[in-house]
mmCIF file of N, CA and C in Angstrom:
data_model
loop_
_atom_site.group_PDB
_atom_site.id
_atom_site.type_symbol
_atom_site.label_atom_id
_atom_site.label_comp_id
_atom_site.label_asym_id
_atom_site.label_seq_id
_atom_site.Cartn_x
_atom_site.Cartn_y
_atom_site.Cartn_z
ATOM 1 N N MET A 1 34.155 26.480 2.246
ATOM 2 C CA MET A 1 33.847 26.159 3.628
ATOM 3 C C MET A 1 34.981 26.716 4.497
ATOM 4 N N THR A 2 34.614 27.311 5.619
ATOM 5 C CA THR A 2 35.633 27.868 6.507
ATOM 6 C C THR A 2 36.137 26.797 7.457
ATOM 7 N N THR A 3 37.195 27.114 8.166
ATOM 8 C CA THR A 3 37.755 26.157 9.126
ATOM 9 C C THR A 3 36.848 25.971 10.332
ATOM 10 N N ASP A 4 35.884 26.859 10.511
ATOM 11 C CA ASP A 4 34.942 26.756 11.630
ATOM 12 C C ASP A 4 33.662 26.021 11.237
ATOM 13 N N ALA A 5 33.695 25.303 10.133
ATOM 14 C CA ALA A 5 32.484 24.699 9.579
ATOM 15 C C ALA A 5 31.799 23.710 10.509
ATOM 16 N N PHE A 6 32.522 23.127 11.465
ATOM 17 C CA PHE A 6 31.909 22.112 12.321
ATOM 18 C C PHE A 6 31.711 22.595 13.749
ATOM 19 N N LEU A 7 31.888 23.887 13.985
ATOM 20 C CA LEU A 7 31.704 24.427 15.322
ATOM 21 C C LEU A 7 30.228 24.689 15.598
ATOM 22 N N ALA A 8 29.922 25.073 16.828
ATOM 23 C CA ALA A 8 28.531 25.296 17.246
ATOM 24 C C ALA A 8 27.820 26.269 16.311
ATOM 25 N N ASP A 9 26.554 26.040 16.149
ATOM 26 C CA ASP A 9 25.666 26.897 15.368
ATOM 27 C C ASP A 9 25.997 26.954 13.879
ATOM 28 N N CYS A 10 26.672 25.951 13.356
ATOM 29 C CA CYS A 10 26.947 25.953 11.926
ATOM 30 C C CYS A 10 25.996 24.986 11.223
ATOM 31 N N ARG A 11 25.842 25.180 9.942
ATOM 32 C CA ARG A 11 24.916 24.349 9.167
ATOM 33 C C ARG A 11 25.423 22.930 8.971
ATOM 34 N N ALA A 12 26.737 22.750 8.942
ATOM 35 C CA ALA A 12 27.274 21.389 8.794
ATOM 36 C C ALA A 12 26.866 20.539 9.989
ATOM 37 N N ARG A 13 26.905 21.097 11.187
ATOM 38 C CA ARG A 13 26.489 20.337 12.369
ATOM 39 C C ARG A 13 25.011 20.003 12.306
ATOM 40 N N LEU A 14 24.212 20.894 11.747
ATOM 41 C CA LEU A 14 22.787 20.608 11.579
ATOM 42 C C LEU A 14 22.607 19.345 10.743
ATOM 43 N N ALA A 15 23.339 19.248 9.651
ATOM 44 C CA ALA A 15 23.235 18.070 8.783
ATOM 45 C C ALA A 15 23.704 16.815 9.505
ATOM 46 N N PHE A 16 24.809 16.898 10.226
ATOM 47 C CA PHE A 16 25.297 15.734 10.967
ATOM 48 C C PHE A 16 24.324 15.331 12.062
ATOM 49 N N ASP A 17 23.709 16.309 12.713
ATOM 50 C CA ASP A 17 22.710 15.996 13.735
ATOM 51 C C ASP A 17 21.522 15.249 13.119
ATOM 52 N N LEU A 18 21.101 15.668 11.932
ATOM 53 C CA LEU A 18 19.984 14.994 11.267
ATOM 54 C C LEU A 18 20.328 13.547 10.928
ATOM 55 N N LEU A 19 21.555 13.304 10.507
ATOM 56 C CA LEU A 19 21.940 11.962 10.093
ATOM 57 C C LEU A 19 22.505 11.116 11.219
ATOM 58 N N SER A 20 22.778 11.715 12.370
ATOM 59 C CA SER A 20 23.366 10.938 13.465
ATOM 60 C C SER A 20 22.335 10.045 14.152
ATOM 61 N N ASN A 21 21.070 10.387 14.065
ATOM 62 C CA ASN A 21 20.032 9.518 14.610
ATOM 63 C C ASN A 21 19.884 8.330 13.669
ATOM 64 N N THR A 22 20.087 7.140 14.197
ATOM 65 C CA THR A 22 20.068 5.924 13.382
ATOM 66 C C THR A 22 18.817 5.826 12.516
ATOM 67 N N TRP A 23 17.679 6.114 13.091
ATOM 68 C CA TRP A 23 16.429 5.873 12.371
ATOM 69 C C TRP A 23 16.109 6.935 11.336
ATOM 70 N N ASN A 24 16.622 8.159 11.486
ATOM 71 C CA ASN A 24 16.316 9.196 10.495
ATOM 72 C C ASN A 24 16.717 8.755 9.094
ATOM 73 N N ALA A 25 17.961 8.352 8.927
ATOM 74 C CA ALA A 25 18.443 7.962 7.603
ATOM 75 C C ALA A 25 17.722 6.721 7.094
ATOM 76 N N VAL A 26 17.439 5.785 7.983
ATOM 77 C CA VAL A 26 16.753 4.545 7.585
ATOM 78 C C VAL A 26 15.345 4.851 7.081
ATOM 79 N N VAL A 27 14.624 5.696 7.792
ATOM 80 C CA VAL A 27 13.251 6.039 7.381
ATOM 81 C C VAL A 27 13.273 6.841 6.084
ATOM 82 N N LEU A 28 14.190 7.788 5.970
ATOM 83 C CA LEU A 28 14.286 8.542 4.718
ATOM 84 C C LEU A 28 14.556 7.606 3.544
ATOM 85 N N TRP A 29 15.470 6.660 3.734
ATOM 86 C CA TRP A 29 15.795 5.712 2.671
ATOM 87 C C TRP A 29 14.585 4.829 2.336
ATOM 88 N N ALA A 30 13.845 4.433 3.354
ATOM 89 C CA ALA A 30 12.668 3.581 3.137
ATOM 90 C C ALA A 30 11.575 4.318 2.367
ATOM 91 N N LEU A 31 11.563 5.633 2.428
ATOM 92 C CA LEU A 31 10.549 6.430 1.728
ATOM 93 C C LEU A 31 10.988 6.848 0.325
ATOM 94 N N ARG A 32 12.159 6.412 -0.123
ATOM 95 C CA ARG A 32 12.715 6.891 -1.390
ATOM 96 C C ARG A 32 11.852 6.531 -2.606
ATOM 97 N N ASP A 33 11.083 5.440 -2.532
ATOM 98 C CA ASP A 33 10.296 5.009 -3.687
ATOM 99 C C ASP A 33 8.870 5.549 -3.708
ATOM 100 N N GLY A 34 8.528 6.375 -2.736
ATOM 101 C CA GLY A 34 7.201 6.976 -2.746
ATOM 102 C C GLY A 34 6.499 6.875 -1.402
ATOM 103 N N PRO A 35 5.275 7.394 -1.332
ATOM 104 C CA PRO A 35 4.537 7.442 -0.073
ATOM 105 C C PRO A 35 4.312 6.054 0.520
ATOM 106 N N SER A 36 4.314 6.001 1.841
ATOM 107 C CA SER A 36 4.065 4.739 2.547
ATOM 108 C C SER A 36 3.272 5.006 3.805
ATOM 109 N N ARG A 37 2.485 4.021 4.169
ATOM 110 C CA ARG A 37 1.772 4.053 5.442
ATOM 111 C C ARG A 37 2.736 3.565 6.527
ATOM 112 N N PRO A 38 2.483 3.956 7.778
ATOM 113 C CA PRO A 38 3.370 3.532 8.863
ATOM 114 C C PRO A 38 3.551 2.018 8.958
ATOM 115 N N VAL A 39 2.498 1.258 8.764
ATOM 116 C CA VAL A 39 2.601 -0.207 8.826
ATOM 117 C C VAL A 39 3.536 -0.723 7.745
ATOM 118 N N GLU A 40 3.426 -0.171 6.553
ATOM 119 C CA GLU A 40 4.311 -0.570 5.458
ATOM 120 C C GLU A 40 5.769 -0.224 5.772
ATOM 121 N N LEU A 41 5.975 0.945 6.362
ATOM 122 C CA LEU A 41 7.332 1.344 6.733
ATOM 123 C C LEU A 41 7.929 0.396 7.763
ATOM 124 N N ARG A 42 7.145 0.038 8.779
ATOM 125 C CA ARG A 42 7.649 -0.878 9.800
ATOM 126 C C ARG A 42 8.047 -2.217 9.199
ATOM 127 N N GLU A 43 7.246 -2.722 8.274
ATOM 128 C CA GLU A 43 7.557 -3.998 7.624
ATOM 129 C C GLU A 43 8.821 -3.877 6.777
ATOM 130 N N ARG A 44 8.945 -2.777 6.049
ATOM 131 C CA ARG A 44 10.092 -2.582 5.169
ATOM 132 C C ARG A 44 11.381 -2.403 5.977
ATOM 133 N N ILE A 45 11.299 -1.678 7.077
ATOM 134 C CA ILE A 45 12.484 -1.371 7.878
ATOM 135 C C ILE A 45 12.868 -2.551 8.759
ATOM 136 N N GLY A 46 11.918 -3.090 9.506
ATOM 137 C CA GLY A 46 12.208 -4.168 10.441
ATOM 138 C C GLY A 46 12.996 -3.661 11.642
ATOM 139 N N GLY A 47 12.674 -4.173 12.816
ATOM 140 C CA GLY A 47 13.411 -3.833 14.021
ATOM 141 C C GLY A 47 13.104 -2.470 14.619
ATOM 142 N N ILE A 48 12.080 -1.816 14.157
ATOM 143 C CA ILE A 48 11.696 -0.509 14.692
ATOM 144 C C ILE A 48 10.307 -0.624 15.309
ATOM 145 N N SER A 49 10.146 -0.100 16.502
ATOM 146 C CA SER A 49 8.843 -0.152 17.163
ATOM 147 C C SER A 49 7.935 0.930 16.591
ATOM 148 N N SER A 50 6.645 0.770 16.806
ATOM 149 C CA SER A 50 5.684 1.781 16.349
ATOM 150 C C SER A 50 5.976 3.133 16.979
ATOM 151 N N LYS A 51 6.315 3.117 18.264
ATOM 152 C CA LYS A 51 6.600 4.360 18.985
ATOM 153 C C LYS A 51 7.805 5.078 18.389
ATOM 154 N N VAL A 52 8.880 4.352 18.157
ATOM 155 C CA VAL A 52 10.094 4.964 17.613
ATOM 156 C C VAL A 52 9.857 5.435 16.182
ATOM 157 N N LEU A 53 9.110 4.677 15.399
ATOM 158 C CA LEU A 53 8.793 5.101 14.040
ATOM 159 C C LEU A 53 7.994 6.397 14.061
ATOM 160 N N THR A 54 6.995 6.471 14.913
ATOM 161 C CA THR A 54 6.177 7.679 15.022
ATOM 162 C C THR A 54 7.027 8.873 15.438
ATOM 163 N N GLU A 55 7.884 8.693 16.434
ATOM 164 C CA GLU A 55 8.774 9.773 16.877
ATOM 165 C C GLU A 55 9.693 10.215 15.749
ATOM 166 N N THR A 56 10.225 9.262 15.007
ATOM 167 C CA THR A 56 11.132 9.572 13.910
ATOM 168 C C THR A 56 10.407 10.334 12.805
ATOM 169 N N LEU A 57 9.220 9.870 12.438
ATOM 170 C CA LEU A 57 8.445 10.545 11.399
ATOM 171 C C LEU A 57 8.090 11.967 11.822
ATOM 172 N N ARG A 58 7.726 12.158 13.072
ATOM 173 C CA ARG A 58 7.417 13.514 13.565
ATOM 174 C C ARG A 58 8.650 14.407 13.521
ATOM 175 N N ARG A 59 9.814 13.876 13.900
ATOM 176 C CA ARG A 59 11.060 14.640 13.874
ATOM 177 C C ARG A 59 11.409 15.024 12.428
ATOM 178 N N LEU A 60 11.265 14.081 11.510
ATOM 179 C CA LEU A 60 11.559 14.363 10.109
ATOM 180 C C LEU A 60 10.573 15.375 9.531
ATOM 181 N N GLN A 61 9.332 15.281 9.949
ATOM 182 C CA GLN A 61 8.317 16.243 9.511
ATOM 183 C C GLN A 61 8.638 17.633 10.073
ATOM 184 N N PHE A 62 9.013 17.704 11.331
ATOM 185 C CA PHE A 62 9.390 18.966 11.975
ATOM 186 C C PHE A 62 10.523 19.652 11.233
ATOM 187 N N ASN A 63 11.456 18.849 10.723
ATOM 188 C CA ASN A 63 12.612 19.380 10.005
ATOM 189 C C ASN A 63 12.359 19.612 8.522
ATOM 190 N N GLY A 64 11.138 19.366 8.070
ATOM 191 C CA GLY A 64 10.784 19.636 6.683
ATOM 192 C C GLY A 64 11.242 18.585 5.694
ATOM 193 N N LEU A 65 11.578 17.388 6.189
ATOM 194 C CA LEU A 65 12.097 16.336 5.318
ATOM 195 C C LEU A 65 11.029 15.345 4.877
ATOM 196 N N VAL A 66 9.944 15.266 5.635
ATOM 197 C CA VAL A 66 8.862 14.321 5.368
ATOM 198 C C VAL A 66 7.539 15.067 5.459
ATOM 199 N N ASP A 67 6.621 14.684 4.618
ATOM 200 C CA ASP A 67 5.280 15.266 4.617
ATOM 201 C C ASP A 67 4.274 14.203 5.020
ATOM 202 N N ARG A 68 3.339 14.563 5.868
ATOM 203 C CA ARG A 68 2.282 13.651 6.323
ATOM 204 C C ARG A 68 0.997 14.022 5.611
ATOM 205 N N GLN A 69 0.374 13.026 4.986
ATOM 206 C CA GLN A 69 -0.885 13.257 4.282
ATOM 207 C C GLN A 69 -1.948 12.339 4.854
ATOM 208 N N THR A 70 -3.118 12.902 5.096
ATOM 209 C CA THR A 70 -4.242 12.135 5.604
ATOM 210 C C THR A 70 -5.343 12.131 4.558
ATOM 211 N N ALA A 71 -5.752 10.933 4.160
ATOM 212 C CA ALA A 71 -6.848 10.797 3.198
ATOM 213 C C ALA A 71 -8.168 10.842 3.965
ATOM 214 N N PRO A 72 -9.204 11.383 3.357
ATOM 215 C CA PRO A 72 -10.484 11.521 4.053
ATOM 216 C C PRO A 72 -11.292 10.220 4.132
ATOM 217 N N ASP A 73 -10.616 9.090 4.117
ATOM 218 C CA ASP A 73 -11.302 7.808 4.225
ATOM 219 C C ASP A 73 -11.775 7.591 5.657
ATOM 220 N N THR A 74 -12.618 6.589 5.825
ATOM 221 C CA THR A 74 -13.018 6.174 7.172
ATOM 222 C C THR A 74 -12.653 4.719 7.316
ATOM 223 N N PRO A 75 -11.772 4.306 8.205
ATOM 224 C CA PRO A 75 -10.969 5.196 9.058
ATOM 225 C C PRO A 75 -9.939 5.947 8.227
ATOM 226 N N SER A 76 -9.455 7.047 8.800
ATOM 227 C CA SER A 76 -8.522 7.885 8.041
ATOM 228 C C SER A 76 -7.250 7.112 7.697
ATOM 229 N N ARG A 77 -6.716 7.430 6.557
ATOM 230 C CA ARG A 77 -5.520 6.754 6.049
ATOM 231 C C ARG A 77 -4.375 7.762 6.037
ATOM 232 N N VAL A 78 -3.308 7.445 6.738
ATOM 233 C CA VAL A 78 -2.157 8.335 6.837
ATOM 234 C C VAL A 78 -1.008 7.763 6.023
ATOM 235 N N GLU A 79 -0.387 8.625 5.237
ATOM 236 C CA GLU A 79 0.794 8.250 4.471
ATOM 237 C C GLU A 79 1.869 9.316 4.664
ATOM 238 N N TYR A 80 3.109 8.865 4.570
ATOM 239 C CA TYR A 80 4.246 9.771 4.664
ATOM 240 C C TYR A 80 5.025 9.692 3.371
ATOM 241 N N GLN A 81 5.571 10.837 2.984
ATOM 242 C CA GLN A 81 6.406 10.865 1.789
ATOM 243 C C GLN A 81 7.509 11.890 1.980
ATOM 244 N N LEU A 82 8.567 11.722 1.206
ATOM 245 C CA LEU A 82 9.670 12.672 1.258
ATOM 246 C C LEU A 82 9.252 13.996 0.645
ATOM 247 N N THR A 83 9.713 15.067 1.231
ATOM 248 C CA THR A 83 9.559 16.378 0.612
ATOM 249 C C THR A 83 10.722 16.554 -0.369
ATOM 250 N N PRO A 84 10.668 17.569 -1.209
ATOM 251 C CA PRO A 84 11.829 17.825 -2.070
ATOM 252 C C PRO A 84 13.120 18.002 -1.254
ATOM 253 N N LEU A 85 13.024 18.652 -0.097
ATOM 254 C CA LEU A 85 14.192 18.803 0.776
ATOM 255 C C LEU A 85 14.669 17.445 1.282
ATOM 256 N N GLY A 86 13.748 16.568 1.660
ATOM 257 C CA GLY A 86 14.105 15.229 2.116
ATOM 258 C C GLY A 86 14.806 14.431 1.033
ATOM 259 N N ARG A 87 14.377 14.600 -0.208
ATOM 260 C CA ARG A 87 15.001 13.889 -1.334
ATOM 261 C C ARG A 87 16.462 14.278 -1.510
ATOM 262 N N THR A 88 16.818 15.508 -1.107
ATOM 263 C CA THR A 88 18.203 15.940 -1.263
ATOM 264 C C THR A 88 19.150 15.172 -0.349
ATOM 265 N N LEU A 89 18.633 14.500 0.676
ATOM 266 C CA LEU A 89 19.484 13.722 1.572
ATOM 267 C C LEU A 89 19.716 12.291 1.089
ATOM 268 N N LEU A 90 19.020 11.870 0.052
ATOM 269 C CA LEU A 90 19.189 10.496 -0.423
ATOM 270 C C LEU A 90 20.598 10.235 -0.950
ATOM 271 N N ALA A 91 21.175 11.188 -1.668
ATOM 272 C CA ALA A 91 22.534 10.981 -2.199
ATOM 273 C C ALA A 91 23.562 10.859 -1.073
ATOM 274 N N PRO A 92 23.552 11.735 -0.056
ATOM 275 C CA PRO A 92 24.501 11.533 1.048
ATOM 276 C C PRO A 92 24.266 10.224 1.803
ATOM 277 N N ILE A 93 23.018 9.834 1.988
ATOM 278 C CA ILE A 93 22.734 8.561 2.670
ATOM 279 C C ILE A 93 23.265 7.400 1.836
ATOM 280 N N ASP A 94 23.079 7.468 0.531
ATOM 281 C CA ASP A 94 23.593 6.427 -0.361
ATOM 282 C C ASP A 94 25.118 6.370 -0.295
ATOM 283 N N ALA A 95 25.756 7.527 -0.244
ATOM 284 C CA ALA A 95 27.221 7.573 -0.167
ATOM 285 C C ALA A 95 27.718 6.955 1.133
ATOM 286 N N ILE A 96 27.048 7.238 2.237
ATOM 287 C CA ILE A 96 27.435 6.643 3.523
ATOM 288 C C ILE A 96 27.231 5.133 3.478
ATOM 289 N N GLY A 97 26.135 4.689 2.881
ATOM 290 C CA GLY A 97 25.886 3.252 2.739
ATOM 291 C C GLY A 97 26.948 2.574 1.899
ATOM 292 N N ALA A 98 27.370 3.220 0.818
ATOM 293 C CA ALA A 98 28.424 2.654 -0.032
ATOM 294 C C ALA A 98 29.742 2.571 0.734
ATOM 295 N N TRP A 99 30.031 3.601 1.529
ATOM 296 C CA TRP A 99 31.246 3.583 2.352
ATOM 297 C C TRP A 99 31.177 2.423 3.339
ATOM 298 N N ALA A 100 30.027 2.252 3.990
ATOM 299 C CA ALA A 100 29.874 1.175 4.976
ATOM 300 C C ALA A 100 30.021 -0.193 4.316
ATOM 301 N N PHE A 101 29.496 -0.348 3.114
ATOM 302 C CA PHE A 101 29.618 -1.615 2.401
ATOM 303 C C PHE A 101 31.079 -1.918 2.086
ATOM 304 N N GLU A 102 31.813 -0.877 1.685
ATOM 305 C CA GLU A 102 33.217 -1.072 1.313
ATOM 306 C C GLU A 102 34.140 -1.240 2.519
ATOM 307 N N TYR A 103 33.887 -0.502 3.598
ATOM 308 C CA TYR A 103 34.831 -0.474 4.725
ATOM 309 C C TYR A 103 34.275 -1.059 6.024
ATOM 310 N N GLY A 104 33.055 -1.538 6.000
ATOM 311 C CA GLY A 104 32.440 -2.069 7.216
ATOM 312 C C GLY A 104 33.222 -3.203 7.851
ATOM 313 N N ASP A 105 33.772 -4.097 7.039
ATOM 314 C CA ASP A 105 34.564 -5.209 7.587
ATOM 315 C C ASP A 105 35.793 -4.701 8.329
ATOM 316 N N GLU A 106 36.429 -3.664 7.795
ATOM 317 C CA GLU A 106 37.609 -3.102 8.461
ATOM 318 C C GLU A 106 37.238 -2.489 9.810
ATOM 319 N N VAL A 107 36.119 -1.807 9.846
ATOM 320 C CA VAL A 107 35.668 -1.203 11.109
ATOM 321 C C VAL A 107 35.363 -2.299 12.118
ATOM 322 N N MET A 108 34.670 -3.331 11.690
ATOM 323 C CA MET A 108 34.343 -4.434 12.611
ATOM 324 C C MET A 108 35.607 -5.148 13.094
ATOM 325 N N THR A 109 36.596 -5.311 12.232
ATOM 326 C CA THR A 109 37.873 -5.915 12.636
ATOM 327 C C THR A 109 38.565 -5.042 13.688
ATOM 328 N N ALA A 110 38.551 -3.743 13.481
ATOM 329 C CA ALA A 110 39.159 -2.841 14.459
ATOM 330 C C ALA A 110 38.422 -2.899 15.790
ATOM 331 N N GLN A 111 37.101 -3.013 15.748
ATOM 332 C CA GLN A 111 36.315 -3.116 16.986
ATOM 333 C C GLN A 111 36.654 -4.398 17.731
ATOM 334 N N GLU A 112 36.740 -5.496 16.988
ATOM 335 C CA GLU A 112 37.077 -6.775 17.615
ATOM 336 C C GLU A 112 38.475 -6.728 18.235
ATOM 337 N N ALA A 113 39.429 -6.118 17.547
ATOM 338 C CA ALA A 113 40.795 -6.005 18.060
ATOM 339 C C ALA A 113 40.827 -5.141 19.323
ATOM 340 N N ALA A 114 40.009 -4.117 19.364
ATOM 341 C CA ALA A 114 39.975 -3.226 20.534
ATOM 342 C C ALA A 114 39.366 -3.913 21.748
ATOM 343 N N CYS A 115 38.518 -4.899 21.529
ATOM 344 C CA CYS A 115 37.857 -5.605 22.630
ATOM 345 C C CYS A 115 38.720 -6.722 23.201
ATOM 346 N N LYS A 116 39.818 -7.064 22.582
ATOM 347 C CA LYS A 116 40.670 -8.162 23.054
ATOM 348 C C LYS A 116 41.564 -7.720 24.169
#
């Protein structure tokens, strides 16, 4: 990696941009066990509106991380699943989660100290 790895138009920034949206990583993680319908995702995630979930799924689909499948049922049944590319982000998301579990208390303590 060069010293310019985090400057404009680099691939590292692309990855950080993908993970900087709170819901992207959460939705990807929620899809790790297989295809899900939007209603199932909302229940599993909690705290996400239908509108934000739809926007997030469309953004992930646009970036090639999620695939949308429609079954020919009546009414039509829509499911989302990770693409092989989307699956490659599970390990970094897991690593960030492990870091947050280990150091989250320290970050919260620093935030509280800064607010005093």
